JSON list of C-alpha atoms in Angstrom, two decimals:
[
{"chain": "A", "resi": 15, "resn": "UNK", "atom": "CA", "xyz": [-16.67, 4.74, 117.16]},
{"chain": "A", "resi": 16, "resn": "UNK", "atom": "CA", "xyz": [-15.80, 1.31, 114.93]},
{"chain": "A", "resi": 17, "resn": "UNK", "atom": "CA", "xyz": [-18.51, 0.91, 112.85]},
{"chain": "A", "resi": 18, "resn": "UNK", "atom": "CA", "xyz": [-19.27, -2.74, 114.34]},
{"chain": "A", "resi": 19, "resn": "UNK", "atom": "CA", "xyz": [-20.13, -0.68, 117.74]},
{"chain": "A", "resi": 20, "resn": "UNK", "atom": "CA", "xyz": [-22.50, 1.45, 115.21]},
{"chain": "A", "resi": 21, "resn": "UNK", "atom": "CA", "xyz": [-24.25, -1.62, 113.47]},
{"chain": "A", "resi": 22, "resn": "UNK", "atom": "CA", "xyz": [-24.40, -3.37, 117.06]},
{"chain": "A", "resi": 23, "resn": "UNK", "atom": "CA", "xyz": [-25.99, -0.22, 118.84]},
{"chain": "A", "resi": 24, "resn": "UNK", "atom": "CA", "xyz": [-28.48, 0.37, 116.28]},
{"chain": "A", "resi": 25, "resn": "UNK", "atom": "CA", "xyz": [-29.22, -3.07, 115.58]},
{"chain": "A", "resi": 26, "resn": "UNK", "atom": "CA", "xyz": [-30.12, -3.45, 119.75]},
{"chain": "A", "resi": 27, "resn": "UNK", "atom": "CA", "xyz": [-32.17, -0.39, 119.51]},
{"chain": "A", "resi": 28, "resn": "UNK", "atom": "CA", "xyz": [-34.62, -2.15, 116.76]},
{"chain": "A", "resi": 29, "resn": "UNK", "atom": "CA", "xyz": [-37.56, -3.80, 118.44]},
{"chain": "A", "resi": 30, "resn": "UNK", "atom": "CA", "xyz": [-39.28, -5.74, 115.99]},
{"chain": "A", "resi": 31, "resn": "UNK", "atom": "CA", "xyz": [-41.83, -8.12, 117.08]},
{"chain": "A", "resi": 32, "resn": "UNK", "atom": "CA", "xyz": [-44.40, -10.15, 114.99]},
{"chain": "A", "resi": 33, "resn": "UNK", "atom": "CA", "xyz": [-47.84, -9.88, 115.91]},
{"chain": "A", "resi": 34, "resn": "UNK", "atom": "CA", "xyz": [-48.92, -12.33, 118.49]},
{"chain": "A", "resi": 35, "resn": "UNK", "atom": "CA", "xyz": [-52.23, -15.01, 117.93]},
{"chain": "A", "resi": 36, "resn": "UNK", "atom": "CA", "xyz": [-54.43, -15.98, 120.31]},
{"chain": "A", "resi": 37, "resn": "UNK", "atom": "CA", "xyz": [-54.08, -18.56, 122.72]},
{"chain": "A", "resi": 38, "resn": "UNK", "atom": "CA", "xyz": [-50.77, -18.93, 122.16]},
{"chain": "A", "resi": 39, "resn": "UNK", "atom": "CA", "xyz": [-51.27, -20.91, 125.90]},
{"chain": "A", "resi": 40, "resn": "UNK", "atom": "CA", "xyz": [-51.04, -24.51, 123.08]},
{"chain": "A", "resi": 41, "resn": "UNK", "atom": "CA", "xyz": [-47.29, -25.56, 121.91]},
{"chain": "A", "resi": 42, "resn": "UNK", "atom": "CA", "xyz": [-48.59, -25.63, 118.09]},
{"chain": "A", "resi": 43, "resn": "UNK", "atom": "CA", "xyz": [-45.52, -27.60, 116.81]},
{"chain": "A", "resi": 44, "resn": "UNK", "atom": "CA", "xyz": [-46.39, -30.41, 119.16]},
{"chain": "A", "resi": 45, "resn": "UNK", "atom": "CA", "xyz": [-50.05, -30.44, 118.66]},
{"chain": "A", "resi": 46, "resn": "UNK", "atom": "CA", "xyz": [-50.01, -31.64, 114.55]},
{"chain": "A", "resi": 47, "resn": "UNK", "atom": "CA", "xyz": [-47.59, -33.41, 115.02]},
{"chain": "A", "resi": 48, "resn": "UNK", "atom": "CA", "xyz": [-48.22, -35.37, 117.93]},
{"chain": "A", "resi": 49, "resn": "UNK", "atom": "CA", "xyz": [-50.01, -38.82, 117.84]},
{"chain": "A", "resi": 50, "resn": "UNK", "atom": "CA", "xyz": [-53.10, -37.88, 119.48]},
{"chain": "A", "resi": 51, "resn": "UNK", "atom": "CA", "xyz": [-54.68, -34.18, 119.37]},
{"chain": "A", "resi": 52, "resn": "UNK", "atom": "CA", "xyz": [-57.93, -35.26, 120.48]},
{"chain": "A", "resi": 53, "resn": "UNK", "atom": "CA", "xyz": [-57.12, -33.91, 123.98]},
{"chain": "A", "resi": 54, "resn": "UNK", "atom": "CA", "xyz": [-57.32, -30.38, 122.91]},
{"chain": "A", "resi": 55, "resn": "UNK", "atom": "CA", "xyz": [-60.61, -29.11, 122.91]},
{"chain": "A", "resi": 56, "resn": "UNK", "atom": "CA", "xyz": [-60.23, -26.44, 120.41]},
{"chain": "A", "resi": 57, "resn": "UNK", "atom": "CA", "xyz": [-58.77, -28.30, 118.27]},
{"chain": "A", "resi": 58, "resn": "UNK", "atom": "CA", "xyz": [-61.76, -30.44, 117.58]},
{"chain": "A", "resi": 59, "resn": "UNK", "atom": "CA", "xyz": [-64.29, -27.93, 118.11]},
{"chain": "A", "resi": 60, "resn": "UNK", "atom": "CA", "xyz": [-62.38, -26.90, 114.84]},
{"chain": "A", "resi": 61, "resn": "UNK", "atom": "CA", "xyz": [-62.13, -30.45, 113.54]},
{"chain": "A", "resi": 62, "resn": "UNK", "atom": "CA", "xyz": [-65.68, -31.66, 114.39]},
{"chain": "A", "resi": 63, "resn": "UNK", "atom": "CA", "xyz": [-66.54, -29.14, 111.77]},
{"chain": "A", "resi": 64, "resn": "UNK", "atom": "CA", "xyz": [-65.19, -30.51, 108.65]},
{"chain": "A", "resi": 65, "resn": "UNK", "atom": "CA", "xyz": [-65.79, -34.30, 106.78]},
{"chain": "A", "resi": 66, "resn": "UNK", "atom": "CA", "xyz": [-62.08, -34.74, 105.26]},
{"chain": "A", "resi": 67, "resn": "UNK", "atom": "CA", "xyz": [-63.70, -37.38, 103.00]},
{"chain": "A", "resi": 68, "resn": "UNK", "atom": "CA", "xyz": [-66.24, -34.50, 101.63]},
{"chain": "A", "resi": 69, "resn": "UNK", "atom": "CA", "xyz": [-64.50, -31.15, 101.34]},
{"chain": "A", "resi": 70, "resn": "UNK", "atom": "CA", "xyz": [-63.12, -28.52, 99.14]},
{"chain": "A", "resi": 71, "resn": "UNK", "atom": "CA", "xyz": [-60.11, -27.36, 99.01]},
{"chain": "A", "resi": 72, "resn": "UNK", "atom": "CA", "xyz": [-61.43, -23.82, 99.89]},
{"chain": "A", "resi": 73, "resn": "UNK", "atom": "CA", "xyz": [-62.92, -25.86, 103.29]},
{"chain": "A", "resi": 74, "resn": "UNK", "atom": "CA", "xyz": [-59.20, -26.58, 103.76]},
{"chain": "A", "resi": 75, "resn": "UNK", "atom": "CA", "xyz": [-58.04, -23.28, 103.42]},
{"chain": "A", "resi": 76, "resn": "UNK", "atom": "CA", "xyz": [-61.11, -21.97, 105.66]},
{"chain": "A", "resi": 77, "resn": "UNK", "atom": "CA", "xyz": [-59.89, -24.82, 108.48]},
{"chain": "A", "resi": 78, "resn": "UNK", "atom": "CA", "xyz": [-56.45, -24.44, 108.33]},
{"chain": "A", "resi": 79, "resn": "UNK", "atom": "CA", "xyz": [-56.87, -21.11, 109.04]},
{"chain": "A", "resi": 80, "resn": "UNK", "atom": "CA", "xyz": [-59.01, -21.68, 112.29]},
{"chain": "A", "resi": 81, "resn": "UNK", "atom": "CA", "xyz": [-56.37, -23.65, 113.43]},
{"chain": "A", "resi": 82, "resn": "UNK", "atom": "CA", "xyz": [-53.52, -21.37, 113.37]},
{"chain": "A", "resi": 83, "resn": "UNK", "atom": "CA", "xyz": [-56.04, -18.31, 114.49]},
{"chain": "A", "resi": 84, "resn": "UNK", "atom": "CA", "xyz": [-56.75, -20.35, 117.62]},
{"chain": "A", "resi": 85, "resn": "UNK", "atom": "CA", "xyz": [-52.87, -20.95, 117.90]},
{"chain": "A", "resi": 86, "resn": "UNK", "atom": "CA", "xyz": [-52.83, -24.62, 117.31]},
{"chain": "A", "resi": 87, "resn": "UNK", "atom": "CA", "xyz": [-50.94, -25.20, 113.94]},
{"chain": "A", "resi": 88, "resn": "UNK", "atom": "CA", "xyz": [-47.83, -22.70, 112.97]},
{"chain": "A", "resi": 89, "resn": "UNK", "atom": "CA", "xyz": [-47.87, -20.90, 110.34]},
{"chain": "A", "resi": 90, "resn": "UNK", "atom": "CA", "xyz": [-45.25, -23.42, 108.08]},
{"chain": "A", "resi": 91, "resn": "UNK", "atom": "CA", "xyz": [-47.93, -26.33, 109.24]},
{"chain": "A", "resi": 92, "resn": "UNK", "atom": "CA", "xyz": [-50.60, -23.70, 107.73]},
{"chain": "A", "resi": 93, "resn": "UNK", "atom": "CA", "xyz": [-48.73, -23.60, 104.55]},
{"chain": "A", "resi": 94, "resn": "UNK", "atom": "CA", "xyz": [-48.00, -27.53, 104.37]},
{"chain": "A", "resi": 95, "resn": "UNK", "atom": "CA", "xyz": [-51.94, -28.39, 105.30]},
{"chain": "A", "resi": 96, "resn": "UNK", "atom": "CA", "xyz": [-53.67, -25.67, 103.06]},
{"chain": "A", "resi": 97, "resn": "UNK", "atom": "CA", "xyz": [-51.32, -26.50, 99.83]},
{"chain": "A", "resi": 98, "resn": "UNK", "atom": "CA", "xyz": [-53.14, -28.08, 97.36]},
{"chain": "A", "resi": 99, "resn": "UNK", "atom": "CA", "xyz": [-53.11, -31.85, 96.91]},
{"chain": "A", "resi": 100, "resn": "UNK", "atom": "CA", "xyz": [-55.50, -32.99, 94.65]},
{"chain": "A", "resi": 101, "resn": "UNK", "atom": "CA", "xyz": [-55.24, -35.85, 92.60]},
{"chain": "A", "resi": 102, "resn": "UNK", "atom": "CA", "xyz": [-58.47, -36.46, 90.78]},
{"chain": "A", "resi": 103, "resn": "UNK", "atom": "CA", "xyz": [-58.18, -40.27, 89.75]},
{"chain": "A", "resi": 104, "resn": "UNK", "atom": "CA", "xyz": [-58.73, -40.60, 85.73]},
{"chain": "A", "resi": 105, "resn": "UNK", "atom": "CA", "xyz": [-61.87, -42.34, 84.03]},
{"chain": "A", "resi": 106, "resn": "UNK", "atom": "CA", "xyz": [-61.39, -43.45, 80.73]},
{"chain": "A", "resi": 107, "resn": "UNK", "atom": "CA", "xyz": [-58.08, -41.90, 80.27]},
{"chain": "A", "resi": 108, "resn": "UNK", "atom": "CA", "xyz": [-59.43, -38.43, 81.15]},
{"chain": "A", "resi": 109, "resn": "UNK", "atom": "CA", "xyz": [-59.05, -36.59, 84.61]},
{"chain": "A", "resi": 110, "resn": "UNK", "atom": "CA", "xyz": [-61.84, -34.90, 85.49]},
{"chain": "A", "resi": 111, "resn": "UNK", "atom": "CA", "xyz": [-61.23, -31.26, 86.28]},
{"chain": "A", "resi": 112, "resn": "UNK", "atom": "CA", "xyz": [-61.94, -29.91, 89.52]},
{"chain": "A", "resi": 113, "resn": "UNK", "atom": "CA", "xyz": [-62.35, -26.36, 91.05]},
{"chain": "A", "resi": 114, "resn": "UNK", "atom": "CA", "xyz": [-61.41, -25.10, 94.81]},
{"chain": "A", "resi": 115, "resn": "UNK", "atom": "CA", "xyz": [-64.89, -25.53, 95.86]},
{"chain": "A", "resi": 116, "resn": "UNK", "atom": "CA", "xyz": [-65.52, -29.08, 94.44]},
{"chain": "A", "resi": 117, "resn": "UNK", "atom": "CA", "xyz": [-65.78, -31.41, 96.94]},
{"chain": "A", "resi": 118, "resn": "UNK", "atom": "CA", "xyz": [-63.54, -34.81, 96.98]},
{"chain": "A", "resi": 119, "resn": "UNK", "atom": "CA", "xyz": [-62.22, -37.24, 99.62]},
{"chain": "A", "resi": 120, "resn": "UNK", "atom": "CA", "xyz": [-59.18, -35.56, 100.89]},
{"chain": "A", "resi": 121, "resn": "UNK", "atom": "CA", "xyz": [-57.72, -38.40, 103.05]},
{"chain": "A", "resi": 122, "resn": "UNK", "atom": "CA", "xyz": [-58.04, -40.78, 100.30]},
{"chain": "A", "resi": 123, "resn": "UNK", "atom": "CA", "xyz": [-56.20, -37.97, 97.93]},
{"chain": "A", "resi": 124, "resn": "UNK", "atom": "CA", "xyz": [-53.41, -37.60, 100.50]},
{"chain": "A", "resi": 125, "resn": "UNK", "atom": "CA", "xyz": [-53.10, -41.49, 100.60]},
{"chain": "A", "resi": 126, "resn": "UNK", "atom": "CA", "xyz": [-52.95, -41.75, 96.92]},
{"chain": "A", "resi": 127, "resn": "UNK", "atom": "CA", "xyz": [-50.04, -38.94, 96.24]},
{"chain": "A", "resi": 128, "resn": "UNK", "atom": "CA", "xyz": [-48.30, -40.82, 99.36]},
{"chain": "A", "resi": 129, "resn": "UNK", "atom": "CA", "xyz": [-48.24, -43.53, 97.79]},
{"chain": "A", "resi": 130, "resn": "UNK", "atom": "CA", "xyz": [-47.39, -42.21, 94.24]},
{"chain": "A", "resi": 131, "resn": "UNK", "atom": "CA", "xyz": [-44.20, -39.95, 95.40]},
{"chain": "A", "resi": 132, "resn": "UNK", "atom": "CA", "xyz": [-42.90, -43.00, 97.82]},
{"chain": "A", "resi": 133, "resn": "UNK", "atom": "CA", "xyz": [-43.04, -45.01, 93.98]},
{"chain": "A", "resi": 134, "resn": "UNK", "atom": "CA", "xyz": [-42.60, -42.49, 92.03]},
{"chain": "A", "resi": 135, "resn": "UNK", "atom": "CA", "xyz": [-39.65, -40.33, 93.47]},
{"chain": "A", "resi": 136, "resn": "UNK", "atom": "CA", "xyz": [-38.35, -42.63, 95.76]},
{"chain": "A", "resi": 137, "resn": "UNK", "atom": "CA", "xyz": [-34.99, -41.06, 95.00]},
{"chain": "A", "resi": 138, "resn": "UNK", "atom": "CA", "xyz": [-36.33, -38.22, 96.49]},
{"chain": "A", "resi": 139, "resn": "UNK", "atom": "CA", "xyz": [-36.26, -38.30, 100.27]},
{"chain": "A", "resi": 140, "resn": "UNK", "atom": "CA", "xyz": [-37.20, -34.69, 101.10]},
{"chain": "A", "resi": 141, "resn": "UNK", "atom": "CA", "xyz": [-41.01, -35.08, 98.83]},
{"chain": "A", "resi": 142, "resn": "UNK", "atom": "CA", "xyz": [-41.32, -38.08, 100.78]},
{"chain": "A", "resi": 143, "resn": "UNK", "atom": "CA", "xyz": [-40.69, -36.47, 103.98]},
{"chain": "A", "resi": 144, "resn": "UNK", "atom": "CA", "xyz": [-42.76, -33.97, 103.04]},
{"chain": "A", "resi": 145, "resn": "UNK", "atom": "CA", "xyz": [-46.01, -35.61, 102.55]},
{"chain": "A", "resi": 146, "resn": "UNK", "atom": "CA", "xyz": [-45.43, -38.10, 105.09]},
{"chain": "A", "resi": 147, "resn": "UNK", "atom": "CA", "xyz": [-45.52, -35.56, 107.46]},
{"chain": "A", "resi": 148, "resn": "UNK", "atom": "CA", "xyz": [-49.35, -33.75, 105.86]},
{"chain": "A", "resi": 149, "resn": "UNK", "atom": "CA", "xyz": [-50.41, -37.43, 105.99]},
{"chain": "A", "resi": 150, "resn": "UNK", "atom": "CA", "xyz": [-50.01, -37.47, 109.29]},
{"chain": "A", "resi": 151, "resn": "UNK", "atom": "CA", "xyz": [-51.65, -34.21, 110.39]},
{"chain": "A", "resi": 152, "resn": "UNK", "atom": "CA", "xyz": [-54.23, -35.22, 108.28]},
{"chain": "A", "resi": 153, "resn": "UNK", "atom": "CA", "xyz": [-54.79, -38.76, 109.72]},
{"chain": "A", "resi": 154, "resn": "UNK", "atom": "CA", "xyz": [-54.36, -37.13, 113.04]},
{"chain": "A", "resi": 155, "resn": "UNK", "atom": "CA", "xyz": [-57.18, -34.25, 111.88]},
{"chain": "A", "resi": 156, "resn": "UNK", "atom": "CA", "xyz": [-59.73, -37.18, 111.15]},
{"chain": "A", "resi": 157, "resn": "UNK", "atom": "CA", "xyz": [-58.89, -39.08, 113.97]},
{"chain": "A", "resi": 158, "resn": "UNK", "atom": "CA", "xyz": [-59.33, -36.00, 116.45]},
{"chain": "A", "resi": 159, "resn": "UNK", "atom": "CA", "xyz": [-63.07, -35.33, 114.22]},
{"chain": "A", "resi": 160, "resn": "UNK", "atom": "CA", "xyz": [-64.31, -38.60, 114.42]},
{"chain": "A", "resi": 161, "resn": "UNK", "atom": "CA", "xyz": [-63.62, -38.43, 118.62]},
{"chain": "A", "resi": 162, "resn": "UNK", "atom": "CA", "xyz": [-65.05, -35.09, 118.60]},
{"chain": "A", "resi": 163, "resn": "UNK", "atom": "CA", "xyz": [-68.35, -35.97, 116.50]},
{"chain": "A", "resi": 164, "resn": "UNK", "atom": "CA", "xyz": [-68.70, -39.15, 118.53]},
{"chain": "A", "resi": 165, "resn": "UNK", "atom": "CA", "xyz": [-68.77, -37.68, 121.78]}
]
């Protein structure tokens, strides 16, 4: 027997799935990334939880995480939302440190480091992609709070 027939036959025989989340019922690709998420309930049952103008980045982590366990980000929108992107503006010359649980406006951060890589590295197309793409999940996260809070 050639050997491809070998590799091919033993290759079919592997059955290797990943483990399934729940309510995988929600296209998660489409849900960050789409203009309004508001329509889906869990989504800001999750969201309704969390002030993106007062939060930690260990918050983050802890929502980002809710999201993909109830199937609503993937896991490389997990990894884009739940990096950290804190830019701590300077007084005096100094930035101030900051831990994972201090809390700081985390819209406003994502608009400022938008707005310093578009000036910064405009040469750069694929940082710029990058975080124009977790500024809009984000503005798209507040948006769907604010609806869920106000309702």
């Amino acid at each position: 027997m050639p050997i491809q027939s070998i590799a091919s036959t033993i290759l079919s025989s592997l059955s290797v799935t990943a483990p399934q989340r729940k309510a995988e019922t929600v296209q998660p690709a489409k849900i960050a990334e789409s203009a309004d998420i508001s329509g889906y309930k869990s989504a800001t049952n999750v969201l309704a939880k969390y002030d993106l103008k007062n939060i930690s980045w260990n918050e983050i982590q802890k929502m980002g995480q809710e999201l993909y366990d109830q199937g609503i980000i993937s896991d490389k929108q997990l990894l884009d939302i739940t990096a950290p992107y804190f830019i701590q503006p300077e007084v005096n010359g100094i930035r101030p440190a900051i831990t994972a649980d201090s809390k700081i406006d985390y819209l406003s951060n994502i608009d400022a480091l938008y707005n310093d890589i578009k000036k910064n590295q405009a040469n750069d197309p694929a940082s710029i992609e990058r975080i124009e793409k977790v500024k809009h999940y984000f503005d798209n996260f507040a948006a769907a709070a604010a609806q869920a809070r106000s309702t």
